Short mmCIF file of C-alpha atoms and ligand atoms in Angstrom, two decimals:
data_model
loop_
_atom_site.label_atom_id
_atom_site.label_comp_id
_atom_site.label_asym_id
_atom_site.label_seq_id
_atom_site.Cartn_x
_atom_site.Cartn_y
_atom_site.Cartn_z
CA MET A 139 7.42 32.91 15.17
CA PRO A 140 7.82 35.18 12.46
CA ARG A 141 5.49 35.96 9.38
CA ILE A 142 6.37 34.81 5.62
CA LEU A 143 6.24 38.52 3.51
CA GLN A 144 3.43 38.52 2.04
CA ALA A 145 4.94 39.25 -1.28
CA ASP A 146 6.77 35.83 -1.15
CA VAL A 147 4.01 34.31 -0.36
CA ASP A 148 1.93 35.33 -3.71
CA GLU A 149 5.07 34.40 -5.42
CA VAL A 150 5.45 30.84 -4.36
CA LYS A 151 1.47 30.34 -5.58
CA ALA A 152 1.66 31.93 -8.18
CA ARG A 153 4.78 30.04 -9.74
CA THR A 154 2.70 27.29 -8.50
CA ASN A 155 0.71 24.88 -10.61
CA ILE A 156 -2.24 23.41 -8.60
CA ALA A 157 -2.51 20.53 -10.85
CA ASP A 158 1.02 19.45 -9.72
CA ILE A 159 0.53 19.36 -6.18
CA ILE A 160 -2.87 17.69 -6.57
CA GLY A 161 -2.33 16.10 -9.46
CA GLU A 162 0.35 13.86 -7.14
CA ARG A 163 -2.21 13.36 -4.50
CA VAL A 164 -5.06 12.68 -6.37
CA ALA A 165 -5.54 11.11 -10.41
CA LEU A 166 -7.40 14.35 -12.02
CA LYS A 167 -8.89 14.91 -15.76
CA SER A 168 -9.49 16.91 -18.19
CA ALA A 169 -13.71 18.18 -16.80
CA GLY A 170 -13.76 21.23 -19.30
CA VAL A 171 -11.93 24.30 -20.71
CA GLY A 172 -9.65 25.06 -17.72
CA SER A 173 -10.44 22.72 -15.46
CA LEU A 174 -9.89 19.02 -14.24
CA LYS A 175 -11.08 16.75 -11.88
CA GLY A 176 -11.14 13.47 -9.11
CA LEU A 177 -12.27 11.85 -6.48
CA CYS A 178 -12.85 13.93 -3.76
CA PRO A 179 -9.84 13.11 -0.89
CA PHE A 180 -11.84 14.86 2.09
CA HIS A 181 -14.97 12.86 1.01
CA ASP A 182 -15.84 9.13 0.48
CA GLU A 183 -17.10 8.80 -3.71
CA LYS A 184 -17.49 7.33 -6.30
CA SER A 185 -17.74 9.86 -8.65
CA PRO A 186 -15.29 12.48 -9.47
CA SER A 187 -17.24 16.18 -8.04
CA PHE A 188 -14.04 17.77 -6.56
CA HIS A 189 -12.40 20.56 -9.62
CA VAL A 190 -9.64 21.96 -9.72
CA ARG A 191 -9.11 25.59 -11.97
CA GLN A 192 -4.79 25.74 -12.78
CA GLN A 193 -5.66 29.40 -13.83
CA VAL A 194 -7.62 30.24 -10.67
CA GLY A 195 -4.83 28.61 -8.65
CA TYR A 196 -8.48 27.07 -7.15
CA TYR A 197 -9.63 23.76 -6.06
CA HIS A 198 -13.34 23.32 -4.93
CA CYS A 199 -16.00 20.05 -3.97
CA PHE A 200 -19.46 19.69 -5.29
CA GLY A 201 -19.94 17.54 -2.72
CA CYS A 202 -18.59 18.30 1.11
CA GLY A 203 -18.12 21.97 -0.74
CA GLU A 204 -14.42 21.87 0.53
CA SER A 205 -12.87 24.53 -1.31
CA GLY A 206 -9.46 26.08 -1.14
CA ASP A 207 -6.20 27.43 -3.38
CA VAL A 208 -2.98 25.60 -3.35
CA TYR A 209 -1.98 25.84 0.61
CA SER A 210 -5.06 24.95 2.55
CA PHE A 211 -5.09 21.68 0.26
CA LEU A 212 -2.04 21.00 1.84
CA ARG A 213 -3.19 22.43 5.18
CA GLU A 214 -6.36 20.34 4.84
CA MET A 215 -4.70 16.82 3.48
CA ASP A 216 -0.37 17.18 5.05
CA HIS A 217 -2.00 18.62 7.68
CA VAL A 218 0.61 21.17 8.04
CA SER A 219 1.06 24.93 9.61
CA PHE A 220 0.68 27.27 7.13
CA THR A 221 3.84 28.47 7.05
CA GLU A 222 5.02 25.19 6.76
CA ALA A 223 2.93 24.62 3.60
CA VAL A 224 4.41 27.54 1.70
CA GLU A 225 7.75 26.47 3.45
CA ARG A 226 7.02 23.10 1.47
CA LEU A 227 6.32 24.86 -1.97
CA ALA A 228 9.05 27.11 -2.13
CA GLY A 229 11.24 24.46 -1.58
CA ARG A 230 10.08 22.78 -4.24
CA ILE A 231 11.21 25.60 -6.34
CA GLY A 232 13.62 26.38 -5.22
CA TYR A 233 12.88 30.35 -3.83
CA THR A 234 14.56 31.79 -0.61
CA LEU A 235 11.32 33.45 1.29
CA HIS A 236 11.62 36.37 3.30
CA TYR A 237 10.62 36.93 6.86
CA GLU A 238 8.72 40.13 8.27
CA ASP A 239 11.47 40.51 10.71
CA GLY A 240 14.48 40.07 8.58
CA GLY A 241 15.20 36.39 9.71
CA SER A 242 15.68 32.86 8.12
CA ALA A 243 13.73 30.13 8.33
CA PRO A 244 11.91 29.58 12.13
CA GLU A 245 11.19 26.51 13.50
CA THR A 246 8.69 25.21 12.38
CA SER A 247 5.79 22.57 12.95
CA GLY A 248 6.47 18.79 14.71
CA ARG A 249 5.99 17.01 11.75
CA SER A 250 8.00 19.28 9.19
CA ARG A 251 10.86 18.19 11.84
CA LEU A 252 9.32 14.85 11.38
CA TYR A 253 10.39 14.69 7.86
CA ALA A 254 13.34 15.97 8.31
CA ALA A 255 14.47 13.61 11.12
CA ASN A 256 13.22 10.58 8.10
CA THR A 257 15.05 12.25 5.32
CA ALA A 258 18.32 12.36 7.70
CA ALA A 259 18.33 9.23 8.73
CA ALA A 260 17.70 7.39 4.98
CA GLU A 261 21.09 10.14 4.06
CA PHE A 262 22.54 8.12 6.72
CA PHE A 263 21.63 4.68 6.37
CA ARG A 264 22.75 4.82 2.16
CA ALA A 265 25.61 6.36 2.79
CA GLN A 266 26.02 3.06 5.26
CA LEU A 267 25.25 0.80 2.33
CA LEU A 268 28.92 1.14 1.20
CA THR A 269 30.93 0.77 4.22
CA ALA A 270 32.82 -2.55 4.82
CA ASP A 271 30.28 -3.46 7.60
CA ALA A 272 27.81 -3.42 5.05
CA GLU A 273 29.32 -6.88 3.11
CA ALA A 274 25.63 -8.92 4.31
CA GLY A 275 23.56 -6.15 3.69
CA ARG A 276 25.17 -5.70 0.11
CA ARG A 277 25.37 -9.76 -0.56
CA PHE A 278 21.68 -10.23 0.39
CA LEU A 279 21.17 -7.43 -2.26
CA GLY A 280 23.77 -9.16 -4.96
CA GLU A 281 21.96 -12.88 -3.72
CA ARG A 282 18.90 -11.56 -5.10
CA GLY A 283 19.79 -9.58 -8.37
CA PHE A 284 19.74 -6.38 -7.76
CA ASP A 285 22.67 -4.35 -8.25
CA ALA A 286 24.51 -1.14 -6.74
CA GLY A 287 22.18 0.94 -8.68
CA ALA A 288 18.98 -0.93 -8.58
CA ALA A 289 20.00 0.35 -4.27
CA ALA A 290 20.41 3.40 -5.08
CA HIS A 291 17.56 3.64 -7.23
CA PHE A 292 15.35 2.58 -4.13
CA GLY A 293 17.48 4.31 -1.53
CA VAL A 294 18.09 1.45 -0.10
CA GLY A 295 20.18 1.29 3.23
CA PHE A 296 22.28 -0.52 5.64
CA ALA A 297 21.67 0.67 9.30
CA PRO A 298 24.79 -0.48 11.70
CA ARG A 299 25.43 -3.10 14.18
CA GLY A 300 25.85 0.36 16.80
CA TRP A 301 23.50 0.60 19.73
CA ASP A 302 23.88 4.56 18.67
CA GLY A 303 25.40 4.71 15.30
CA MET A 304 22.45 7.58 13.54
CA LEU A 305 21.22 8.96 17.00
CA LYS A 306 25.24 10.74 16.42
CA ALA A 307 24.83 11.27 12.99
CA LEU A 308 21.36 13.00 13.38
CA SER A 309 21.91 13.92 17.04
CA ALA A 310 25.13 15.85 15.49
CA GLN A 311 22.77 17.53 12.57
CA GLY A 312 20.61 18.78 15.45
CA PHE A 313 17.60 16.46 15.92
CA THR A 314 16.42 16.32 19.37
CA ARG A 315 16.58 12.95 21.21
CA GLU A 316 12.26 13.62 21.41
CA GLU A 317 12.22 14.27 17.24
CA LEU A 318 14.54 10.61 17.10
CA SER A 319 12.17 8.97 19.50
CA THR A 320 9.24 10.97 17.88
CA ALA A 321 9.81 9.52 14.74
CA GLY A 322 10.44 6.58 15.67
CA LEU A 323 14.25 6.15 14.70
CA VAL A 324 15.05 4.96 18.70
CA SER A 325 13.95 3.74 21.58
CA THR A 326 13.93 3.61 24.61
CA GLY A 327 14.81 0.91 27.39
CA GLN A 328 16.94 0.51 30.25
CA ARG A 329 20.36 1.49 28.79
CA GLY A 330 18.37 4.88 27.49
CA VAL A 331 18.33 6.10 23.54
CA TYR A 332 19.44 3.45 21.10
CA ASP A 333 18.86 3.18 17.56
CA ARG A 334 15.18 1.00 16.54
CA PHE A 335 17.44 -0.36 13.72
CA ARG A 336 20.06 -1.83 13.93
CA GLY A 337 22.38 -4.45 11.76
CA ARG A 338 19.63 -4.26 9.64
CA LEU A 339 18.92 -3.18 5.44
CA VAL A 340 16.76 -0.61 5.59
CA TRP A 341 14.51 0.55 3.25
CA PRO A 342 12.57 4.23 3.44
CA ILE A 343 9.44 4.26 3.19
CA ARG A 344 7.24 7.45 1.44
CA ASP A 345 3.96 8.64 1.14
CA VAL A 346 2.73 9.50 -2.32
CA SER A 347 4.55 12.80 -2.98
CA GLY A 348 7.48 11.48 -2.52
CA GLN A 349 8.48 12.35 1.59
CA THR A 350 10.12 9.71 3.15
CA ILE A 351 8.15 9.04 6.56
CA GLY A 352 9.17 5.59 7.87
CA PHE A 353 10.98 2.38 7.13
CA GLY A 354 11.73 -1.20 6.75
CA ALA A 355 14.32 -3.39 8.25
CA ARG A 356 15.06 -6.85 7.60
CA LYS A 357 17.63 -9.01 10.25
CA LEU A 358 20.54 -10.12 8.17
CA PHE A 359 22.55 -11.53 11.89
CA ASP A 360 21.73 -14.95 13.08
CA ASP A 361 22.09 -13.25 16.54
CA ASP A 362 19.23 -10.62 15.81
CA ASN A 363 16.88 -12.34 17.92
CA GLY A 364 14.41 -9.20 16.37
CA PRO A 365 11.79 -10.31 14.38
CA LYS A 366 12.95 -10.59 9.89
CA TYR A 367 10.66 -7.84 8.66
CA LEU A 368 11.09 -4.45 11.02
CA ASN A 369 9.18 -1.65 10.60
CA THR A 370 8.36 2.45 11.95
CA PRO A 371 6.12 2.41 14.22
CA GLU A 372 2.87 4.83 13.96
CA THR A 373 3.69 7.66 14.60
CA PRO A 374 2.39 11.07 13.30
CA ILE A 375 3.42 10.82 10.15
CA TYR A 376 3.34 6.90 9.35
CA LYS A 377 0.44 5.34 9.85
CA LYS A 378 0.36 1.61 8.56
CA ALA A 379 -2.83 1.27 7.78
CA GLN A 380 -2.34 3.57 4.93
CA VAL A 381 1.04 3.44 3.73
CA LEU A 382 2.04 2.09 0.52
CA TYR A 383 5.71 1.57 -0.57
CA GLY A 384 6.42 2.18 -3.71
CA LEU A 385 2.80 3.81 -4.26
CA ASP A 386 5.47 7.23 -5.00
CA LEU A 387 7.82 5.41 -7.79
CA ALA A 388 4.37 3.61 -8.91
CA LYS A 389 1.22 6.94 -9.32
CA ARG A 390 2.72 8.39 -12.29
CA ASP A 391 2.30 4.58 -14.32
CA ILE A 392 -0.39 4.23 -12.33
CA ALA A 393 -2.54 6.92 -13.30
CA ARG A 394 -1.23 6.57 -17.28
CA GLY A 395 -2.20 2.88 -17.31
CA ASP A 396 -4.97 1.69 -20.09
CA PRO A 397 -6.17 0.23 -17.92
CA ARG A 398 -5.26 1.81 -14.81
CA ARG A 399 -3.22 -1.15 -12.27
CA VAL A 400 -1.91 -1.74 -9.61
CA VAL A 401 0.35 -4.84 -8.63
CA VAL A 402 0.62 -5.47 -4.85
CA VAL A 403 3.28 -7.50 -4.52
CA GLU A 404 4.27 -8.92 -0.89
CA GLY A 405 7.68 -7.11 0.42
CA TYR A 406 10.44 -4.79 -0.85
CA THR A 407 12.12 -7.47 -2.50
CA ASP A 408 8.83 -7.55 -4.95
CA VAL A 409 8.96 -4.27 -5.09
CA MET A 410 11.91 -3.96 -6.90
CA ALA A 411 12.06 -6.26 -9.02
CA CYS A 412 8.78 -6.12 -10.22
CA HIS A 413 10.06 -2.22 -11.09
CA LEU A 414 13.21 -2.94 -12.54
CA ALA A 415 12.09 -5.79 -14.91
CA GLY A 416 9.08 -3.27 -16.06
CA LEU A 417 6.27 -3.60 -14.65
CA THR A 418 6.50 0.03 -12.89
CA THR A 419 2.54 -0.21 -10.87
CA ALA A 420 4.14 -2.79 -8.00
CA ILE A 421 3.37 -1.33 -4.77
CA ALA A 422 3.34 -3.62 -1.15
CA THR A 423 1.85 -3.24 2.09
CA CYS A 424 4.28 -2.39 5.32
CA GLY A 425 4.02 -5.27 7.64
CA THR A 426 0.40 -5.67 7.49
CA ALA A 427 -1.77 -7.35 5.72
CA PHE A 428 -4.25 -5.60 2.80
CA GLY A 429 -6.93 -3.20 3.97
CA THR A 430 -9.68 -0.89 3.53
CA GLU A 431 -7.51 2.20 4.26
CA HIS A 432 -5.13 1.35 1.15
CA ILE A 433 -7.66 0.86 -0.65
CA LYS A 434 -8.91 4.26 0.27
CA VAL A 435 -5.60 5.47 -0.91
CA LEU A 436 -4.93 3.44 -4.17
CA ARG A 437 -9.24 4.76 -5.48
CA ARG A 438 -7.62 8.08 -5.38
CA VAL A 439 -4.52 7.98 -7.17
CA MET A 440 -6.09 5.59 -9.57
CA GLY A 441 -9.00 7.68 -9.98
CA ASP A 442 -11.99 5.02 -10.40
CA ASP A 443 -14.61 6.07 -11.10
CA ASN A 444 -15.12 4.68 -15.00
CA ALA A 445 -14.54 0.98 -13.82
CA SER A 446 -11.66 -0.08 -15.83
CA GLY A 447 -9.01 -0.84 -13.24
CA GLU A 448 -6.75 -3.67 -12.49
CA VAL A 449 -6.09 -4.69 -9.23
CA VAL A 450 -3.67 -7.44 -9.13
CA PHE A 451 -2.75 -9.46 -6.23
CA THR A 452 0.08 -11.85 -6.61
CA PHE A 453 0.66 -13.43 -3.25
CA ASP A 454 0.76 -17.53 -3.29
CA GLY A 455 0.33 -19.50 0.03
CA ASP A 456 -0.31 -17.24 2.61
CA GLU A 457 -3.97 -18.18 3.03
CA ALA A 458 -4.48 -14.98 5.98
CA GLY A 459 -3.17 -12.43 3.32
CA GLN A 460 -5.50 -13.54 1.29
CA LYS A 461 -8.60 -13.42 3.29
CA ALA A 462 -7.35 -10.00 4.45
CA ALA A 463 -7.90 -8.94 0.57
CA LEU A 464 -10.47 -10.70 0.12
CA ARG A 465 -13.00 -9.38 3.08
CA ALA A 466 -11.11 -5.07 2.33
CA PHE A 467 -12.47 -5.82 -1.10
CA THR A 468 -15.84 -7.25 -0.59
CA GLU A 469 -16.48 -4.28 2.29
CA ASP A 470 -15.80 -1.79 -0.25
CA ASP A 471 -18.42 -2.66 -2.63
CA ARG A 472 -18.19 1.23 -4.13
CA PHE A 473 -14.37 -0.04 -4.74
CA ASN A 474 -15.01 -0.39 -9.00
CA ALA A 475 -11.13 -1.85 -10.12
CA GLN A 476 -11.37 -5.31 -10.70
CA THR A 477 -9.49 -7.16 -8.62
CA PHE A 478 -7.02 -10.76 -9.58
CA VAL A 479 -4.54 -12.58 -8.60
CA ALA A 480 -2.08 -13.87 -10.69
CA VAL A 481 0.49 -17.02 -9.13
CA ALA A 482 3.50 -17.86 -10.61
CA PRO A 483 4.03 -21.27 -11.68
CA ASP A 484 5.83 -23.42 -9.13
CA GLY A 485 4.32 -20.27 -6.06
CA LEU A 486 7.49 -17.81 -6.67
CA ASP A 487 7.70 -14.99 -5.39
CA PRO A 488 8.57 -11.94 -7.96
CA CYS A 489 11.42 -11.44 -6.57
CA ASP A 490 12.38 -15.16 -7.14
CA LEU A 491 10.75 -15.98 -10.67
CA ARG A 492 12.94 -12.61 -11.92
CA LEU A 493 15.93 -14.44 -10.17
CA GLN A 494 15.57 -17.78 -12.19
CA ARG A 495 13.36 -16.87 -15.26
CA GLY A 496 14.34 -13.15 -15.39
CA ASP A 497 12.56 -9.92 -16.89
CA ALA A 498 10.28 -11.10 -19.56
CA ALA A 499 8.69 -13.52 -16.77
CA VAL A 500 8.02 -11.44 -14.57
CA ARG A 501 6.09 -9.45 -17.05
CA ARG A 502 3.95 -12.28 -18.25
CA LEU A 503 2.76 -12.49 -14.81
CA MET A 504 -0.05 -10.75 -15.61
CA ASP A 505 -1.26 -13.12 -17.74
CA THR A 506 -1.93 -16.05 -15.94
CA LYS A 507 -4.39 -13.79 -14.01
CA GLN A 508 -7.61 -15.08 -12.50
CA PRO A 509 -10.45 -13.02 -11.00
CA MET A 510 -10.24 -13.12 -7.44
CA PHE A 511 -13.08 -14.61 -6.47
CA GLU A 512 -12.48 -17.72 -8.81
CA PHE A 513 -9.26 -17.53 -7.79
CA ALA A 514 -10.58 -18.22 -3.90
CA ILE A 515 -13.46 -20.63 -5.27
CA ASP A 516 -10.78 -22.68 -6.52
CA ARG A 517 -7.97 -22.60 -3.51
CA LYS A 518 -10.76 -23.99 -1.38
CA LEU A 519 -12.40 -26.70 -4.04
CA GLY A 520 -8.53 -27.64 -4.40
CA GLY A 521 -8.38 -29.55 -0.63
CA PHE A 522 -11.35 -31.22 -1.69
CA ASP A 523 -12.20 -34.63 -3.89
CA LEU A 524 -14.16 -33.38 -6.57
CA SER A 525 -14.85 -37.33 -7.41
CA THR A 526 -17.32 -38.53 -4.45
CA VAL A 527 -20.41 -36.81 -3.29
CA GLU A 528 -19.08 -36.61 -0.22
CA GLY A 529 -16.20 -34.34 -1.37
CA ARG A 530 -18.50 -31.90 -4.00
CA VAL A 531 -20.84 -31.44 -0.76
CA GLY A 532 -17.79 -30.67 1.60
CA ALA A 533 -16.28 -28.36 -1.54
CA LEU A 534 -20.21 -26.72 -1.49
CA ARG A 535 -19.87 -26.07 1.54
CA ALA A 536 -16.43 -24.18 2.14
CA ALA A 537 -17.01 -22.27 -1.01
CA ALA A 538 -20.48 -21.12 -0.32
CA PRO A 539 -19.32 -18.41 1.79
CA ILE A 540 -17.35 -16.85 -0.51
CA VAL A 541 -20.04 -16.27 -2.60
CA ALA A 542 -22.04 -15.35 0.12
CA GLU A 543 -19.84 -12.35 0.72
CA ILE A 544 -19.72 -10.92 -2.90
CA ARG A 545 -22.35 -8.23 -2.40
CA ASP A 546 -22.67 -7.15 -5.82
CA GLN A 547 -25.88 -8.37 -7.56
CA LEU A 548 -25.39 -8.81 -10.64
CA LEU A 549 -21.80 -10.47 -10.14
CA ARG A 550 -23.31 -13.45 -7.18
CA PRO A 551 -25.26 -14.83 -9.64
CA GLY A 552 -23.03 -15.12 -11.69
CA TYR A 553 -20.05 -16.70 -9.44
CA GLU A 554 -23.41 -19.96 -8.44
CA ARG A 555 -23.02 -20.67 -11.43
CA VAL A 556 -19.49 -20.68 -11.32
CA LEU A 557 -19.84 -22.67 -8.77
CA ALA A 558 -22.32 -25.08 -10.14
CA ARG A 559 -20.33 -25.93 -12.89
CA ARG A 560 -16.80 -26.36 -11.12
CA LEU A 561 -19.30 -28.34 -8.55
CA GLY A 562 -21.38 -30.22 -11.46
CA MET A 563 -24.87 -29.86 -9.21
CA ASP A 564 -27.83 -28.00 -9.84
CA PRO A 565 -27.64 -24.02 -9.96
CA THR A 566 -30.77 -24.23 -7.42
CA GLU A 567 -28.79 -26.40 -5.08
CA VAL A 568 -25.87 -24.39 -4.74
CA ARG A 569 -27.75 -20.92 -4.38
CA SER A 570 -29.80 -22.42 -1.36
CA GLU A 571 -26.43 -23.22 0.04
CA VAL A 572 -24.93 -19.91 -0.35
CA GLU A 573 -27.94 -18.59 0.23
CA ARG A 574 -28.30 -20.29 3.62
CA ALA A 575 -23.68 -19.09 4.32
CA ALA A 576 -24.72 -15.60 3.75
CA ARG A 577 -28.09 -15.35 6.03
CA GLY A 578 -26.14 -17.51 9.42
CA GLY A 579 -23.00 -18.52 8.54
CA SER A 580 -22.93 -22.27 9.03
CA THR A 581 -24.88 -24.99 8.33
CA PRO A 582 -27.29 -26.89 10.01
CA LEU A 583 -26.21 -29.03 12.23
CA HIS A 584 -28.34 -31.84 11.31
CA THR A 585 -27.08 -31.59 7.47
CA ARG A 586 -23.65 -31.80 8.41
CA ARG A 587 -24.39 -34.76 10.22
CA GLU A 588 -25.17 -36.40 6.68
CA VAL A 589 -21.64 -36.23 5.12
CA PRO A 590 -19.56 -37.48 7.95
CA GLN A 591 -15.78 -37.77 6.79
CA VAL A 592 -13.20 -40.74 7.73
CA ASP A 593 -10.00 -39.64 8.23
CA PRO A 594 -8.56 -43.09 5.84
CA THR A 595 -5.56 -43.72 8.23
CA THR A 596 -7.37 -44.29 11.10
CA GLY A 597 -10.67 -45.07 10.16
CA ALA A 598 -11.69 -42.78 12.76
CA SER A 599 -15.10 -40.53 11.21
CA GLY A 600 -15.74 -37.04 12.79
CA ILE A 601 -17.52 -34.12 11.96
CA ALA A 602 -16.32 -31.86 8.10
CA PRO A 603 -14.45 -28.83 9.78
ZN1 ZN B 197 -15.77 15.85 -0.94
#
């Protein structure tokens, strides 16, 4: 592979501000003259020991020892080759590189082809949204309050119904079937290779630096037997456990916010609705529950070393989603951000809320936020009749495991008191039930039998679940 001329390597580096490149992935703040710091992206830490010196073009982590220049940062962070790192940065500033044998750009590593294929596919889908065949797609957007400008802002596109529309278009641009397959853009079956996304509205999913790495696609037609939402499968550049839709658009406002706030919503249209309504720090997971890997990504963007950051979930009735999020946050006790839940009136999701009550109603959603543990406890208590002793005891048993999962040693006694207050019970009684839940999880059988639940319709009694 031809080498890039050293003079060009140096020139691109000199013209690139290392703090801009690192700042796209890590929230940086001033650490004295000529120095910035943030949470190290190469090891887990709670307080920032990752330093960047712009003038010198150098970074160094005092925690794990990682250090280097802007090229080594990209190689470590994005797993690209040296050549590709130089080419990426040259592309950013519009600088034309020269190679040692006088040749032009060589065939670069596989990953860059995957980025290129996804970018080309996004352009193809975007153009398709304007065709006559995409009427159903435009109607879907229009019915949800998104005009052509909104669609363009988020790069929404349309995957045509045929089997090989995208395949042909990208093949004509020089992409091989192997590249398209590795990028997750085509599938292989008895018919051979065919488009993965067909007859669907398509949202490009970008990484934190804004590169398209995959797609989320919603079905539009009744004769489509596939799932309602279909995503890019795992690829070398698309990792669903880490991907957060909208983060590329949200990251700047997240880092600038005071407090730094991330709003977690459930779908692509919810992210769109929030951003258009002015909640520009909204993001969503893509076809998976919010997990610990997502938290790591968020921690880096939020730079949450000062415990002032907020994560606000807007989920409604989806208990599985709530549980997953709650678990993720209880497991990650180093996450200093405060975690909240905001539920819209009538349980509307942000997209419907904006449609029915306007932009201001979406922004006001933040006024209703409630600490996540409090929310989870209230949800549990909601299923019981607290006017009866049986109801209160049942509610205590149901809610105690939630409090037992709180690892923060200051937070837990506080929530024991909250629970005691809500139930009108003695705090020591609540504490012993929480401790029991923390030890073994379940209440001993002899105490469970004391509270038979009677089914009012049949009169049959059973043991509380
Ligand atoms: Zn480090």
